[in-house]
Amino acid sequence: RTVLEKEIILPPGLINPSRPKRLPTVLTHAEAMSVISHMRGTPRLMAKLLYGSGLRLMECMRLRVKDIDFENHQIIVRSEKGDDDRLTILPDSAGAEIKQILQDVKALHEKDLREGYGEIFLPNALGVKYKNAGKEWGWQYIFPASQRSIDPLSGVIRRHHLDESVLQKAIRNTAQI
């Protein structure tokens, strides 16, 4: 109508196509435990967190050191769906593993700092307000990427969080066994 500047007459009875609604595949408790028990390494810990605390995939990927409260067995999920913060439980079975992972992440962060990197992206312009906060330990991702990359917006080389496809592939591969 706008481009041709003509009224377009559609045939009667024409309907808009719609996607069929598909229900998600949901595992039983036994199936979920079986899949998790056959997984190894970081993907196993992430799967435990997803199942035990009700985190969404990207919430798990974006977890930062300061979001874990070991004393109160809580995880603080910040600015996710609807830009709201919420609390969820930290599963007892994941607490010790997270502490172990944090030791490895801290060593990686210290190595990055020695090499002149170690800064991560901060949400909501916090990096402008607090210039060095991006290098602080509390802001580091719990599940960092194995390689540093160039931030396309700022051009700064930094370590991002692990890509969500790592966990998705691990679960898919384990479930097929």
PDB file of C-alpha atoms in Angstrom:
ATOM      1  CA  ARG A   1       0.000   0.000   0.000  1.00  0.00           C
ATOM      2  CA  THR A   2       2.624   2.531   0.988  1.00  0.00           C
ATOM      3  CA  VAL A   3       5.198   1.677  -1.676  1.00  0.00           C
ATOM      4  CA  LEU A   4       2.844   1.186  -4.628  1.00  0.00           C
ATOM      5  CA  GLU A   5       0.390   3.784  -3.399  1.00  0.00           C
ATOM      6  CA  LYS A   6      -2.425   1.445  -4.401  1.00  0.00           C
ATOM      7  CA  GLU A   7      -5.065  -0.339  -2.390  1.00  0.00           C
ATOM      8  CA  ILE A   8      -4.319  -4.059  -2.320  1.00  0.00           C
ATOM      9  CA  ILE A   9      -7.285  -6.411  -2.384  1.00  0.00           C
ATOM     10  CA  LEU A  10      -6.598  -9.789  -0.825  1.00  0.00           C
ATOM     11  CA  PRO A  11      -8.591 -12.890  -1.794  1.00  0.00           C
ATOM     12  CA  PRO A  12     -11.372 -13.808   0.643  1.00  0.00           C
ATOM     13  CA  GLY A  13     -10.651 -16.573   3.147  1.00  0.00           C
ATOM     14  CA  LEU A  14      -6.890 -15.887   3.179  1.00  0.00           C
ATOM     15  CA  ILE A  15      -5.384 -16.718   6.560  1.00  0.00           C
ATOM     16  CA  ASN A  16      -1.998 -15.847   7.976  1.00  0.00           C
ATOM     17  CA  PRO A  17       0.311 -18.806   8.482  1.00  0.00           C
ATOM     18  CA  SER A  18       1.246 -19.558  12.055  1.00  0.00           C
ATOM     19  CA  ARG A  19       3.840 -21.805  13.595  1.00  0.00           C
ATOM     20  CA  PRO A  20       2.521 -24.946  15.216  1.00  0.00           C
ATOM     21  CA  LYS A  21       2.804 -24.899  18.988  1.00  0.00           C
ATOM     22  CA  ARG A  22       5.235 -27.512  20.198  1.00  0.00           C
ATOM     23  CA  LEU A  23       5.566 -28.589  23.796  1.00  0.00           C
ATOM     24  CA  PRO A  24       9.111 -28.716  25.142  1.00  0.00           C
ATOM     25  CA  THR A  25      10.742 -32.033  25.948  1.00  0.00           C
ATOM     26  CA  VAL A  26      10.802 -32.425  29.715  1.00  0.00           C
ATOM     27  CA  LEU A  27      12.886 -35.093  31.396  1.00  0.00           C
ATOM     28  CA  THR A  28      11.681 -37.003  34.427  1.00  0.00           C
ATOM     29  CA  HIS A  29      13.713 -36.687  37.617  1.00  0.00           C
ATOM     30  CA  ALA A  30      15.387 -40.055  36.973  1.00  0.00           C
ATOM     31  CA  GLU A  31      16.221 -39.124  33.375  1.00  0.00           C
ATOM     32  CA  ALA A  32      17.672 -35.760  34.425  1.00  0.00           C
ATOM     33  CA  MET A  33      19.801 -37.391  37.139  1.00  0.00           C
ATOM     34  CA  SER A  34      21.008 -40.000  34.659  1.00  0.00           C
ATOM     35  CA  VAL A  35      22.068 -37.352  32.135  1.00  0.00           C
ATOM     36  CA  ILE A  36      23.811 -35.249  34.797  1.00  0.00           C
ATOM     37  CA  SER A  37      25.607 -38.295  36.257  1.00  0.00           C
ATOM     38  CA  HIS A  38      27.090 -39.140  32.848  1.00  0.00           C
ATOM     39  CA  MET A  39      28.380 -35.610  32.220  1.00  0.00           C
ATOM     40  CA  ARG A  40      31.874 -34.419  33.173  1.00  0.00           C
ATOM     41  CA  GLY A  41      33.639 -31.176  33.995  1.00  0.00           C
ATOM     42  CA  THR A  42      32.173 -27.689  33.812  1.00  0.00           C
ATOM     43  CA  PRO A  43      29.101 -28.685  31.760  1.00  0.00           C
ATOM     44  CA  ARG A  44      28.146 -31.132  34.534  1.00  0.00           C
ATOM     45  CA  LEU A  45      28.306 -28.378  37.150  1.00  0.00           C
ATOM     46  CA  MET A  46      26.266 -26.041  34.951  1.00  0.00           C
ATOM     47  CA  ALA A  47      23.635 -28.751  34.408  1.00  0.00           C
ATOM     48  CA  LYS A  48      23.463 -29.286  38.179  1.00  0.00           C
ATOM     49  CA  LEU A  49      22.889 -25.563  38.658  1.00  0.00           C
ATOM     50  CA  LEU A  50      20.193 -25.425  35.992  1.00  0.00           C
ATOM     51  CA  TYR A  51      18.368 -28.394  37.465  1.00  0.00           C
ATOM     52  CA  GLY A  52      18.940 -27.716  41.161  1.00  0.00           C
ATOM     53  CA  SER A  53      18.372 -23.969  41.282  1.00  0.00           C
ATOM     54  CA  GLY A  54      16.002 -23.332  38.408  1.00  0.00           C
ATOM     55  CA  LEU A  55      18.388 -21.048  36.539  1.00  0.00           C
ATOM     56  CA  ARG A  56      17.769 -20.317  32.883  1.00  0.00           C
ATOM     57  CA  LEU A  57      20.580 -21.122  30.458  1.00  0.00           C
ATOM     58  CA  MET A  58      21.876 -17.560  30.012  1.00  0.00           C
ATOM     59  CA  GLU A  59      21.482 -16.802  33.722  1.00  0.00           C
ATOM     60  CA  CYS A  60      23.873 -19.657  34.422  1.00  0.00           C
ATOM     61  CA  MET A  61      26.338 -18.513  31.756  1.00  0.00           C
ATOM     62  CA  ARG A  62      26.368 -14.948  33.106  1.00  0.00           C
ATOM     63  CA  LEU A  63      26.859 -15.830  36.775  1.00  0.00           C
ATOM     64  CA  ARG A  64      29.581 -13.754  38.410  1.00  0.00           C
ATOM     65  CA  VAL A  65      31.682 -14.513  41.482  1.00  0.00           C
ATOM     66  CA  LYS A  66      29.802 -11.972  43.604  1.00  0.00           C
ATOM     67  CA  ASP A  67      26.442 -13.588  42.727  1.00  0.00           C
ATOM     68  CA  ILE A  68      27.154 -16.709  44.801  1.00  0.00           C
ATOM     69  CA  ASP A  69      26.396 -16.516  48.522  1.00  0.00           C
ATOM     70  CA  PHE A  70      27.870 -19.687  50.003  1.00  0.00           C
ATOM     71  CA  GLU A  71      26.954 -18.754  53.576  1.00  0.00           C
ATOM     72  CA  ASN A  72      23.215 -18.481  52.853  1.00  0.00           C
ATOM     73  CA  HIS A  73      23.192 -21.089  50.037  1.00  0.00           C
ATOM     74  CA  GLN A  74      21.797 -18.559  47.566  1.00  0.00           C
ATOM     75  CA  ILE A  75      22.428 -17.383  44.034  1.00  0.00           C
ATOM     76  CA  ILE A  76      21.550 -13.812  43.092  1.00  0.00           C
ATOM     77  CA  VAL A  77      20.282 -13.600  39.523  1.00  0.00           C
ATOM     78  CA  ARG A  78      20.678 -10.033  38.313  1.00  0.00           C
ATOM     79  CA  SER A  79      18.833  -8.136  35.592  1.00  0.00           C
ATOM     80  CA  GLU A  80      17.525 -11.063  33.646  1.00  0.00           C
ATOM     81  CA  LYS A  81      14.044 -11.629  32.276  1.00  0.00           C
ATOM     82  CA  GLY A  82      12.032  -8.443  32.805  1.00  0.00           C
ATOM     83  CA  ASP A  83      15.203  -6.712  34.084  1.00  0.00           C
ATOM     84  CA  ASP A  84      14.415  -7.932  37.603  1.00  0.00           C
ATOM     85  CA  ASP A  85      16.755  -9.401  40.201  1.00  0.00           C
ATOM     86  CA  ARG A  86      15.813 -12.548  42.097  1.00  0.00           C
ATOM     87  CA  LEU A  87      17.229 -15.024  44.583  1.00  0.00           C
ATOM     88  CA  THR A  88      17.342 -18.751  44.074  1.00  0.00           C
ATOM     89  CA  ILE A  89      18.892 -21.620  46.010  1.00  0.00           C
ATOM     90  CA  LEU A  90      22.458 -22.850  45.639  1.00  0.00           C
ATOM     91  CA  PRO A  91      22.222 -26.647  45.558  1.00  0.00           C
ATOM     92  CA  ASP A  92      24.324 -28.294  48.261  1.00  0.00           C
ATOM     93  CA  SER A  93      25.666 -30.736  45.680  1.00  0.00           C
ATOM     94  CA  ALA A  94      27.132 -27.841  43.621  1.00  0.00           C
ATOM     95  CA  GLY A  95      28.694 -25.724  46.385  1.00  0.00           C
ATOM     96  CA  ALA A  96      32.001 -27.599  46.716  1.00  0.00           C
ATOM     97  CA  GLU A  97      32.385 -27.873  42.930  1.00  0.00           C
ATOM     98  CA  ILE A  98      31.833 -24.133  42.503  1.00  0.00           C
ATOM     99  CA  LYS A  99      34.506 -23.414  45.119  1.00  0.00           C
ATOM    100  CA  GLN A 100      36.923 -25.634  43.162  1.00  0.00           C
ATOM    101  CA  ILE A 101      36.034 -23.948  39.848  1.00  0.00           C
ATOM    102  CA  LEU A 102      36.532 -20.535  41.457  1.00  0.00           C
ATOM    103  CA  GLN A 103      40.112 -21.460  42.357  1.00  0.00           C
ATOM    104  CA  ASP A 104      40.811 -22.219  38.689  1.00  0.00           C
ATOM    105  CA  VAL A 105      38.995 -19.070  37.528  1.00  0.00           C
ATOM    106  CA  LYS A 106      40.955 -16.940  40.012  1.00  0.00           C
ATOM    107  CA  ALA A 107      44.241 -18.322  38.661  1.00  0.00           C
ATOM    108  CA  LEU A 108      43.082 -17.567  35.108  1.00  0.00           C
ATOM    109  CA  HIS A 109      42.037 -14.049  36.106  1.00  0.00           C
ATOM    110  CA  GLU A 110      45.389 -13.377  37.795  1.00  0.00           C
ATOM    111  CA  LYS A 111      47.183 -14.634  34.672  1.00  0.00           C
ATOM    112  CA  ASP A 112      45.059 -12.296  32.510  1.00  0.00           C
ATOM    113  CA  LEU A 113      45.883  -9.370  34.817  1.00  0.00           C
ATOM    114  CA  ARG A 114      49.628 -10.125  34.624  1.00  0.00           C
ATOM    115  CA  GLU A 115      49.377 -10.130  30.821  1.00  0.00           C
ATOM    116  CA  GLY A 116      47.613  -6.752  30.819  1.00  0.00           C
ATOM    117  CA  TYR A 117      44.050  -7.991  30.368  1.00  0.00           C
ATOM    118  CA  GLY A 118      41.550  -9.281  32.942  1.00  0.00           C
ATOM    119  CA  GLU A 119      38.814  -6.718  32.357  1.00  0.00           C
ATOM    120  CA  ILE A 120      35.296  -7.976  31.678  1.00  0.00           C
ATOM    121  CA  PHE A 121      32.177  -6.232  30.414  1.00  0.00           C
ATOM    122  CA  LEU A 122      30.108  -4.509  33.090  1.00  0.00           C
ATOM    123  CA  PRO A 123      26.351  -4.031  32.720  1.00  0.00           C
ATOM    124  CA  ASN A 124      24.436  -0.753  32.730  1.00  0.00           C
ATOM    125  CA  ALA A 125      27.430   1.585  32.213  1.00  0.00           C
ATOM    126  CA  LEU A 126      29.013   0.539  35.513  1.00  0.00           C
ATOM    127  CA  GLY A 127      32.350   0.496  33.696  1.00  0.00           C
ATOM    128  CA  VAL A 128      32.019   4.238  33.097  1.00  0.00           C
ATOM    129  CA  LYS A 129      31.083   4.986  36.688  1.00  0.00           C
ATOM    130  CA  TYR A 130      33.657   2.643  38.263  1.00  0.00           C
ATOM    131  CA  LYS A 131      36.700   2.637  35.970  1.00  0.00           C
ATOM    132  CA  ASN A 132      38.530  -0.365  37.474  1.00  0.00           C
ATOM    133  CA  ALA A 133      35.542  -2.463  38.541  1.00  0.00           C
ATOM    134  CA  GLY A 134      35.836  -4.618  35.396  1.00  0.00           C
ATOM    135  CA  LYS A 135      39.138  -5.989  36.689  1.00  0.00           C
ATOM    136  CA  GLU A 136      37.898  -6.766  40.195  1.00  0.00           C
ATOM    137  CA  TRP A 137      37.560 -10.399  41.244  1.00  0.00           C
ATOM    138  CA  GLY A 138      33.895 -10.168  42.243  1.00  0.00           C
ATOM    139  CA  TRP A 139      32.792  -9.154  38.748  1.00  0.00           C
ATOM    140  CA  GLN A 140      34.492 -12.070  36.972  1.00  0.00           C
ATOM    141  CA  TYR A 141      32.364 -14.742  35.322  1.00  0.00           C
ATOM    142  CA  ILE A 142      32.215 -18.114  37.082  1.00  0.00           C
ATOM    143  CA  PHE A 143      32.231 -19.840  33.702  1.00  0.00           C
ATOM    144  CA  PRO A 144      34.689 -17.814  31.586  1.00  0.00           C
ATOM    145  CA  ALA A 145      35.466 -18.518  27.954  1.00  0.00           C
ATOM    146  CA  SER A 146      38.686 -20.376  27.266  1.00  0.00           C
ATOM    147  CA  GLN A 147      39.962 -17.620  24.965  1.00  0.00           C
ATOM    148  CA  ARG A 148      39.949 -13.840  25.163  1.00  0.00           C
ATOM    149  CA  SER A 149      38.161 -12.005  22.370  1.00  0.00           C
ATOM    150  CA  ILE A 150      37.778  -8.492  21.022  1.00  0.00           C
ATOM    151  CA  ASP A 151      34.665  -6.671  22.214  1.00  0.00           C
ATOM    152  CA  PRO A 152      32.964  -5.547  18.978  1.00  0.00           C
ATOM    153  CA  LEU A 153      31.577  -2.369  20.582  1.00  0.00           C
ATOM    154  CA  SER A 154      34.657  -1.043  22.348  1.00  0.00           C
ATOM    155  CA  GLY A 155      37.512  -2.900  20.642  1.00  0.00           C
ATOM    156  CA  VAL A 156      38.873  -3.939  24.064  1.00  0.00           C
ATOM    157  CA  ILE A 157      40.309  -7.453  24.403  1.00  0.00           C
ATOM    158  CA  ARG A 158      38.546  -9.208  27.247  1.00  0.00           C
ATOM    159  CA  ARG A 159      37.352 -12.611  28.389  1.00  0.00           C
ATOM    160  CA  HIS A 160      33.630 -13.194  27.950  1.00  0.00           C
ATOM    161  CA  HIS A 161      31.514 -15.906  29.561  1.00  0.00           C
ATOM    162  CA  LEU A 162      31.395 -19.418  28.152  1.00  0.00           C
ATOM    163  CA  ASP A 163      29.187 -19.776  25.087  1.00  0.00           C
ATOM    164  CA  GLU A 164      25.834 -21.400  25.779  1.00  0.00           C
ATOM    165  CA  SER A 165      26.346 -23.912  22.957  1.00  0.00           C
ATOM    166  CA  VAL A 166      29.017 -25.657  25.084  1.00  0.00           C
ATOM    167  CA  LEU A 167      26.397 -26.751  27.615  1.00  0.00           C
ATOM    168  CA  GLN A 168      23.731 -27.423  24.999  1.00  0.00           C
ATOM    169  CA  LYS A 169      26.063 -29.719  23.039  1.00  0.00           C
ATOM    170  CA  ALA A 170      27.212 -31.514  26.190  1.00  0.00           C
ATOM    171  CA  ILE A 171      23.642 -32.245  27.253  1.00  0.00           C
ATOM    172  CA  ARG A 172      22.621 -33.305  23.734  1.00  0.00           C
ATOM    173  CA  ASN A 173      25.629 -35.621  23.367  1.00  0.00           C
ATOM    174  CA  THR A 174      25.132 -37.164  26.806  1.00  0.00           C
ATOM    175  CA  ALA A 175      21.408 -37.685  26.300  1.00  0.00           C
ATOM    176  CA  GLN A 176      22.048 -39.561  23.044  1.00  0.00           C
ATOM    177  CA  ILE A 177      24.248 -42.146  24.772  1.00  0.00           C
TER     178      ILE A 177
END
